[in-house]
PDB file of C-alpha atoms and ligand atoms in Angstrom:
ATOM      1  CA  UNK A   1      -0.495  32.369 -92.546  1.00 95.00           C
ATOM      2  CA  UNK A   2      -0.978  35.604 -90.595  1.00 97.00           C
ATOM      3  CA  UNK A   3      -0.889  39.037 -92.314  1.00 97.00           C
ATOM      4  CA  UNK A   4      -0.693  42.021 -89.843  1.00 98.00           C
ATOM      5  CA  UNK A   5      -4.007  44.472 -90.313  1.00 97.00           C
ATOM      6  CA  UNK A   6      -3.702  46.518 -88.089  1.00 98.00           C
ATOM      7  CA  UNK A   7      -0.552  47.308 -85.963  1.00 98.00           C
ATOM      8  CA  UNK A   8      -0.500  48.044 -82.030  1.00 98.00           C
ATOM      9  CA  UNK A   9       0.390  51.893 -82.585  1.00 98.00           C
ATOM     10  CA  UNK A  10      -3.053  51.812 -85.218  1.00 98.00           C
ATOM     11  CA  UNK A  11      -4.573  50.091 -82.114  1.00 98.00           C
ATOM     12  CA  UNK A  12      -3.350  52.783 -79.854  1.00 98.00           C
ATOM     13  CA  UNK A  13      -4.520  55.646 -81.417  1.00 98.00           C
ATOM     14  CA  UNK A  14      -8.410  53.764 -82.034  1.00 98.00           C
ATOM     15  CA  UNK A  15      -8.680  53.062 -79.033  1.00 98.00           C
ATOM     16  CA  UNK A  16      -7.659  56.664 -78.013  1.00 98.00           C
ATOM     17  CA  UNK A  17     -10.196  57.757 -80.159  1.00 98.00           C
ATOM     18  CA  UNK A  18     -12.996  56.162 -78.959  1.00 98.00           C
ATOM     19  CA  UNK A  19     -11.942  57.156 -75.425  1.00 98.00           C
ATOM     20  CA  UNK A  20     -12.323  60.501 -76.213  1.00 98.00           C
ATOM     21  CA  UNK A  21     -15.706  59.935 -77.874  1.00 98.00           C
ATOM     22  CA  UNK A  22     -16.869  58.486 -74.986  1.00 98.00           C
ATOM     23  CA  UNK A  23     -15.673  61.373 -72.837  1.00 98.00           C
ATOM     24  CA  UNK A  24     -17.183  64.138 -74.796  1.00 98.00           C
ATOM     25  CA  UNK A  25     -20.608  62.154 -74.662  1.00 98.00           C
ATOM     26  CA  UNK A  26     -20.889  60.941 -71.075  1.00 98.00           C
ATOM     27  CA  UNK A  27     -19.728  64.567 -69.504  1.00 95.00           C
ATOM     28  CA  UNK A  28     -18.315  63.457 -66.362  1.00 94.00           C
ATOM     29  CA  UNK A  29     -21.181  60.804 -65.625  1.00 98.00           C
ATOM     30  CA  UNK A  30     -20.743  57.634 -64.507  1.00 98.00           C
ATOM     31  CA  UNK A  31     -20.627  54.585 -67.025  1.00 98.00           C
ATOM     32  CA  UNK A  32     -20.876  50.583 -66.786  1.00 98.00           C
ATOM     33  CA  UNK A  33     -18.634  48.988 -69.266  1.00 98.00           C
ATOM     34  CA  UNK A  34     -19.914  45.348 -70.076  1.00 98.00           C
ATOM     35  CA  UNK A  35     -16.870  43.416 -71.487  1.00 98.00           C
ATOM     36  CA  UNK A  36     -17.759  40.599 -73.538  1.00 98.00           C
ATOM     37  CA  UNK A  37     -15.463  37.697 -72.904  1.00 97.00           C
ATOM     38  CA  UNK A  38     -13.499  36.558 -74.447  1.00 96.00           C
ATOM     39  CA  UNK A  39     -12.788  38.852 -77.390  1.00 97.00           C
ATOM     40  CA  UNK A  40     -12.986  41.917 -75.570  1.00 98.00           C
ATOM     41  CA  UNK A  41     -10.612  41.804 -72.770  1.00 98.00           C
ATOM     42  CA  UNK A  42      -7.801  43.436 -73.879  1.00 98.00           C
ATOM     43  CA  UNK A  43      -9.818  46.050 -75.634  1.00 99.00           C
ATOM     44  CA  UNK A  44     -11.605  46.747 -72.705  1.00 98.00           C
ATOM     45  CA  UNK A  45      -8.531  47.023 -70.572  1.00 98.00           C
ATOM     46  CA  UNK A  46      -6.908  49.889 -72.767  1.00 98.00           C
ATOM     47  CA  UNK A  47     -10.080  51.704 -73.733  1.00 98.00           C
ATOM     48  CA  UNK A  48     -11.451  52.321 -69.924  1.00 98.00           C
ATOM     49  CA  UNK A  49      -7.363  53.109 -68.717  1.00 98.00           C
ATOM     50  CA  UNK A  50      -8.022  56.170 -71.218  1.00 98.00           C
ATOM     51  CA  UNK A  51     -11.460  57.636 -70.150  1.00 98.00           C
ATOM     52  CA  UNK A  52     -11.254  59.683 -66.782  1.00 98.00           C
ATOM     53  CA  UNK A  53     -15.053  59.365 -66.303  1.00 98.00           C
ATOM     54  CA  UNK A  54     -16.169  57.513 -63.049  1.00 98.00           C
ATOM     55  CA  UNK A  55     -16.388  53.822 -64.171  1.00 98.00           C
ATOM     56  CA  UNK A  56     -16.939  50.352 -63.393  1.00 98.00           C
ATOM     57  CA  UNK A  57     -16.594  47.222 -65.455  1.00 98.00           C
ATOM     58  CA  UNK A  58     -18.407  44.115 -65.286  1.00 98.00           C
ATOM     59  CA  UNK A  59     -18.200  40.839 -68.105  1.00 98.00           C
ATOM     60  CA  UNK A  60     -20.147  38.771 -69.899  1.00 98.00           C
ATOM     61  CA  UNK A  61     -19.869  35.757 -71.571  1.00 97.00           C
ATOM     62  CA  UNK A  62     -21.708  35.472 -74.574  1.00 91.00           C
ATOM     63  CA  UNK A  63     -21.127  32.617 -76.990  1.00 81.00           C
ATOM     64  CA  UNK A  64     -22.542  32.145 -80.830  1.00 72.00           C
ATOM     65  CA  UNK A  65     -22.851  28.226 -81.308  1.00 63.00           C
ATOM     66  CA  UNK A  66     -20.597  26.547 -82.736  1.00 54.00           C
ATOM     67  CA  UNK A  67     -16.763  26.343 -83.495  1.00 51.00           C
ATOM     68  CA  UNK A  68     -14.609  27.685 -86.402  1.00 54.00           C
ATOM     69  CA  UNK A  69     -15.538  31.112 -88.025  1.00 55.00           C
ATOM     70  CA  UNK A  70     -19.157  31.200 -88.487  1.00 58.00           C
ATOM     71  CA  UNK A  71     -21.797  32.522 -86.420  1.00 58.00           C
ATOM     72  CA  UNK A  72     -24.527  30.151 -86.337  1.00 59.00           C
ATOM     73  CA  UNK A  73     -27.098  32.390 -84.598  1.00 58.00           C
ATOM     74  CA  UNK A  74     -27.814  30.587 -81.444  1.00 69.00           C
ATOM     75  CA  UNK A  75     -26.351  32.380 -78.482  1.00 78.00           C
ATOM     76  CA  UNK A  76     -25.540  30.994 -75.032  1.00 86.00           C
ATOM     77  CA  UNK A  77     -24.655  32.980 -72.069  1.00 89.00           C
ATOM     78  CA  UNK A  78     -22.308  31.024 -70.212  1.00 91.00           C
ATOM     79  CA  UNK A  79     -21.500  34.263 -67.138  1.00 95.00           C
ATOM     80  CA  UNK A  80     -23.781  36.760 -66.558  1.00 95.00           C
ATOM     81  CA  UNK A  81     -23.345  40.222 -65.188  1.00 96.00           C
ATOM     82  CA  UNK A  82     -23.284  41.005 -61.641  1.00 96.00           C
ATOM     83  CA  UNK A  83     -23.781  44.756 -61.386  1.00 94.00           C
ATOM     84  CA  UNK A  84     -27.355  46.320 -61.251  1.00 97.00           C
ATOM     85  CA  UNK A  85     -27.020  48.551 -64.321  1.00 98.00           C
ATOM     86  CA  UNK A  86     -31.237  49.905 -64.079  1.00 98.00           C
ATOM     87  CA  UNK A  87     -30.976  53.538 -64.355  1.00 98.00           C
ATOM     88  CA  UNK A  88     -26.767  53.619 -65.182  1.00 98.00           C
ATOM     89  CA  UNK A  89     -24.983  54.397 -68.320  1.00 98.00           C
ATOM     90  CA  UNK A  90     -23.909  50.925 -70.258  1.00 98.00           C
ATOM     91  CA  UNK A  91     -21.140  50.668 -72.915  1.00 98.00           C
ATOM     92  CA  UNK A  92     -21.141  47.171 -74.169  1.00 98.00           C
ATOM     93  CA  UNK A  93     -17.507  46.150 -75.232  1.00 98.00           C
ATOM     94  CA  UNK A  94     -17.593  43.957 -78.312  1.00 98.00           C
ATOM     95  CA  UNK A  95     -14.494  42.788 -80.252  1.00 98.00           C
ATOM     96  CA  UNK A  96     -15.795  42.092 -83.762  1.00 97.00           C
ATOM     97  CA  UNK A  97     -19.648  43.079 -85.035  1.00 96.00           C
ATOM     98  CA  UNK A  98     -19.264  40.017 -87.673  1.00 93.00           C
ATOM     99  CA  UNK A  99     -23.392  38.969 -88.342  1.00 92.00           C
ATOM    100  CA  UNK A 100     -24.644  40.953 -84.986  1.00 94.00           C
ATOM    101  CA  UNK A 101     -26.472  38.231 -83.795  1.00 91.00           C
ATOM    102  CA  UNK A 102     -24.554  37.906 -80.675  1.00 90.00           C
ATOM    103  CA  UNK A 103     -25.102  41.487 -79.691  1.00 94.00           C
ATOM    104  CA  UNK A 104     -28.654  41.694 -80.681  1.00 94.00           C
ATOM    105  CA  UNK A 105     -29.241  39.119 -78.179  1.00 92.00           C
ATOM    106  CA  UNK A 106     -27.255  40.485 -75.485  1.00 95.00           C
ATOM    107  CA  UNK A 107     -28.230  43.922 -76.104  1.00 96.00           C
ATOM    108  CA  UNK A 108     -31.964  42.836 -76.161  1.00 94.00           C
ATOM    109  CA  UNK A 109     -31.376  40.988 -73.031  1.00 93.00           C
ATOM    110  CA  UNK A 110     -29.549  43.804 -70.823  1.00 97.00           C
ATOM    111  CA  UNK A 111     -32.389  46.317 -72.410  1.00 97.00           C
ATOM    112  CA  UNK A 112     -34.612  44.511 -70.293  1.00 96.00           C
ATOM    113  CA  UNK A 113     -33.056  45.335 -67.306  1.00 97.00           C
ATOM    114  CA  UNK A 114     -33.803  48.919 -68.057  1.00 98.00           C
ATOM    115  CA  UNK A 115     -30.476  51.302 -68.252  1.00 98.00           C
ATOM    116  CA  UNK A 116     -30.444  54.697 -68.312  1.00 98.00           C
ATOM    117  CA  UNK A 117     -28.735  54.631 -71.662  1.00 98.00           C
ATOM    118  CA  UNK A 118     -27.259  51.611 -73.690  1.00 98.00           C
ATOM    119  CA  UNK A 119     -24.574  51.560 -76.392  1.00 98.00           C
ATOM    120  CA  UNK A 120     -22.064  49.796 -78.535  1.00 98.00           C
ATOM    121  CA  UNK A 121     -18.346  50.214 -78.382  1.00 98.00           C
ATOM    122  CA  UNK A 122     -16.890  47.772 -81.156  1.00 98.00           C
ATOM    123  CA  UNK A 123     -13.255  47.729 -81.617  1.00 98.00           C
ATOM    124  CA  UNK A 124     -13.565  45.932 -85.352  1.00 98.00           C
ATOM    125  CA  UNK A 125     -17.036  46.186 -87.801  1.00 97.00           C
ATOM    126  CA  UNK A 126     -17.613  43.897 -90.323  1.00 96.00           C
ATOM    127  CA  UNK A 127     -20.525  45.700 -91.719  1.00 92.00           C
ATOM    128  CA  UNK A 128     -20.792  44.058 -94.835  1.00 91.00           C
ATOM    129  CA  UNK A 129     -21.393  40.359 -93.362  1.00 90.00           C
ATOM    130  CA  UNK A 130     -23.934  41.899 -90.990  1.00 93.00           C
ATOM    131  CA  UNK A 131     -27.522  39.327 -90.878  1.00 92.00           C
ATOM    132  CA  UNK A 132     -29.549  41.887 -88.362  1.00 94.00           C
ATOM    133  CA  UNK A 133     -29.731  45.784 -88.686  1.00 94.00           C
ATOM    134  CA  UNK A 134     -27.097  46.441 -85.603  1.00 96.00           C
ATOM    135  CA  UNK A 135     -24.583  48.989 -85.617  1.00 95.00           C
ATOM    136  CA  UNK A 136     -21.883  50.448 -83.211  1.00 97.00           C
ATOM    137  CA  UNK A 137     -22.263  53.631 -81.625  1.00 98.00           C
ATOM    138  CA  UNK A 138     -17.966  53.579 -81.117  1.00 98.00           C
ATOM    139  CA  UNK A 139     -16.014  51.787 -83.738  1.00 98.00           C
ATOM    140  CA  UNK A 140     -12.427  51.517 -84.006  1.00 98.00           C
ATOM    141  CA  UNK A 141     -11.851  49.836 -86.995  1.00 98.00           C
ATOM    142  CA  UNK A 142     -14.851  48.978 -90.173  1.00 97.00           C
ATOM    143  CA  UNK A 143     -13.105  46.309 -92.122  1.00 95.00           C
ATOM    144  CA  UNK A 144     -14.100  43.486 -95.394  1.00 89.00           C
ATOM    145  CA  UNK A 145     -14.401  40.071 -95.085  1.00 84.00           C
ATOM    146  CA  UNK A 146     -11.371  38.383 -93.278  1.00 93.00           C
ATOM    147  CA  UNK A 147     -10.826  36.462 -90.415  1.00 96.00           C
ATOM    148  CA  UNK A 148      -8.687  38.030 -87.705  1.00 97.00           C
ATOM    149  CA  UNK A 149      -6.949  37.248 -84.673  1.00 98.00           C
ATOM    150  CA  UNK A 150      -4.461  38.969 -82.030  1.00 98.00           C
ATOM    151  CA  UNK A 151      -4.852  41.999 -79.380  1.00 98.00           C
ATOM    152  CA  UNK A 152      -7.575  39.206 -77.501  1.00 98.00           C
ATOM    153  CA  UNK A 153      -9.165  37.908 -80.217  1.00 98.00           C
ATOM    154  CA  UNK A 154      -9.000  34.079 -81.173  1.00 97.00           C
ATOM    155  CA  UNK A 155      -9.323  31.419 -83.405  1.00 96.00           C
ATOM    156  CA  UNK A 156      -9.941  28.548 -81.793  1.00 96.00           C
ATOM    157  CA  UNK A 157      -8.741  29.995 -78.569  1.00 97.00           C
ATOM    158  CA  UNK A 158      -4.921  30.796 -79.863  1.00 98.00           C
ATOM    159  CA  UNK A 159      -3.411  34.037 -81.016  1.00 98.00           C
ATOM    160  CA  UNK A 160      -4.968  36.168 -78.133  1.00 98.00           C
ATOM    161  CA  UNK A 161      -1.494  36.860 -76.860  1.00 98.00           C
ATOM    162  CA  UNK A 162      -0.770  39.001 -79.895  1.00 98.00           C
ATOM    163  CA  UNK A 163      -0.059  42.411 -79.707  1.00 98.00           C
ATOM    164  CA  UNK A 164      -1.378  43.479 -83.058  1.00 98.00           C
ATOM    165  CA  UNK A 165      -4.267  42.466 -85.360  1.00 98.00           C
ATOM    166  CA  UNK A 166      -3.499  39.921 -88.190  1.00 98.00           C
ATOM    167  CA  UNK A 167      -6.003  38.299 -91.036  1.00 97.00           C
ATOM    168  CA  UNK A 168      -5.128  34.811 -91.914  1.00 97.00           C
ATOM    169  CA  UNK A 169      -4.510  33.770 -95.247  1.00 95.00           C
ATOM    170  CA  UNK A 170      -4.965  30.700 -97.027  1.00 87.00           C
ATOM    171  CA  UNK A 171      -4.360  27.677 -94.919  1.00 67.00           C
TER     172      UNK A 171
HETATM  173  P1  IMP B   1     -21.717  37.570 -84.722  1.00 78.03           P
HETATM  174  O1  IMP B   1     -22.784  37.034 -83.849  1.00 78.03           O
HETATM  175  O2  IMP B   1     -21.663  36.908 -86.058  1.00 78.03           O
HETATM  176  O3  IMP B   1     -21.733  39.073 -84.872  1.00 78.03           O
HETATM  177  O4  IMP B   1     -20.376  37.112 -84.050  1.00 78.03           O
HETATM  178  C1  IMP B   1     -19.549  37.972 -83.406  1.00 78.03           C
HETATM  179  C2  IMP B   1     -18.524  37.205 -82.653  1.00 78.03           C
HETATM  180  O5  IMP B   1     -17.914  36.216 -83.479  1.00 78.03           O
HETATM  181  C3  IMP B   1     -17.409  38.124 -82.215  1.00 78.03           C
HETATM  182  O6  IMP B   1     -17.659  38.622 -80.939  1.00 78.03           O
HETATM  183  C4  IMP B   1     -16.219  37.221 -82.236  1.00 78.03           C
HETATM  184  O7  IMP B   1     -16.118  36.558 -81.005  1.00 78.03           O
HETATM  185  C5  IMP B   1     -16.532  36.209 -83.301  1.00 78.03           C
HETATM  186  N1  IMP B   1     -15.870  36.596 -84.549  1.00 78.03           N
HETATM  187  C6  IMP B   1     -16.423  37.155 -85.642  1.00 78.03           C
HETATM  188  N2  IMP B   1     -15.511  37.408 -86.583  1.00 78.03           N
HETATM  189  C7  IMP B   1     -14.335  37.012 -86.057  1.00 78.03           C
HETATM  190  C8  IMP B   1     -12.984  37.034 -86.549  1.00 78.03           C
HETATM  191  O8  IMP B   1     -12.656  37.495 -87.655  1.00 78.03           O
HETATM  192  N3  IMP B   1     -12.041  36.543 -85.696  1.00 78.03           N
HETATM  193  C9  IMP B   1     -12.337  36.038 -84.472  1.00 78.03           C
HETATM  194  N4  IMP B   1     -13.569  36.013 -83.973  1.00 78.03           N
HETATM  195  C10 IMP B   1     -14.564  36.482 -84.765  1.00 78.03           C
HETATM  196 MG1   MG B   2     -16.869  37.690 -79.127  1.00 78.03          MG
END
């Protein structure tokens, strides 16, 4: 069963937030969003349509091993960037922080290829199932335990189409 968490006005006005967050931080200099696919898309879509800084946007697939709702700490990157982001501003644009072992590894991995600046724009924390010491420099939304879906996130790839953000209960 689905239970709505958060609703698309509550969605809204996060991501508006974290928009102008951005803003104040960047000045008017330009920023590489990295949108990490799936999750992320929609996220991604609404947050940049709200931050009048020169952007660009690139994606990334990053995927934890493993089906259902468990991290298992193995991370494959199945599409890599294509933008040269040495010497640029990069946002990474992460649905959920759930263990942080995905973004450790993809974090660690675009580090090497030496940005001016690197942070973390998470649209949902889960702080308290975190395994590695990662946090979000931008997060809409710190939340329990709880498996959600809706506004681009899935479970087992349905639900994305969902305006707002639900937690399913029981079975
Ligand atoms: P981590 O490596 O454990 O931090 O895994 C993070 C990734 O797992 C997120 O980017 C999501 O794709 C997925 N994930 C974690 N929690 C949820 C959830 O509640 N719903 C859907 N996907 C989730
Ligand atoms: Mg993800």
């Amino acid at each position: 069963m689905l239970k709505k968490l958060f609703s698309r006005e509550e969605i809204d006005r996060a991501v508006k937030r974290l928009a102008t967050e951005i803003e104040n931080d960047y000045d008017n200099e330009q920023i590489i969003f990295i949108c990490l696919l799936k999750g992320s898309f929609m996220f991604t879509a609404d947050l940049i349509r709200k931050i009048r800084n020169p952007l660009r946007v690139d994606f990334l697939r990053a995927s934890s091993y493993g089906c259902g709702t468990n991290s298992k700490g193995e991370v494959t990157i199945g599409k890599d960037i294509e933008e040269g982001i040495e010497s640029e501003n990069v946002i990474i644009v992460e649905d959920i922080i759930d263990s942080g072992l995905t973004l450790t590894r993809v974090r660690n991995m675009l580090q090497e290829k030496n940005p001016k600046s690197l942070r973390i724009c998470a649209l949902l924390d889960k702080r308290a199932r975190r395994k590695v010491d990662i946090e979000g420099d931008y997060v809409g939304f710190t939340l329990e335990d709880g498996f959600v879906v809706g506004y681009g996130i899935d479970y087992a790839e349905e639900y994305r189409n969902l305006p707002d953000i639900f937690v399913i209960v029981g079975e």
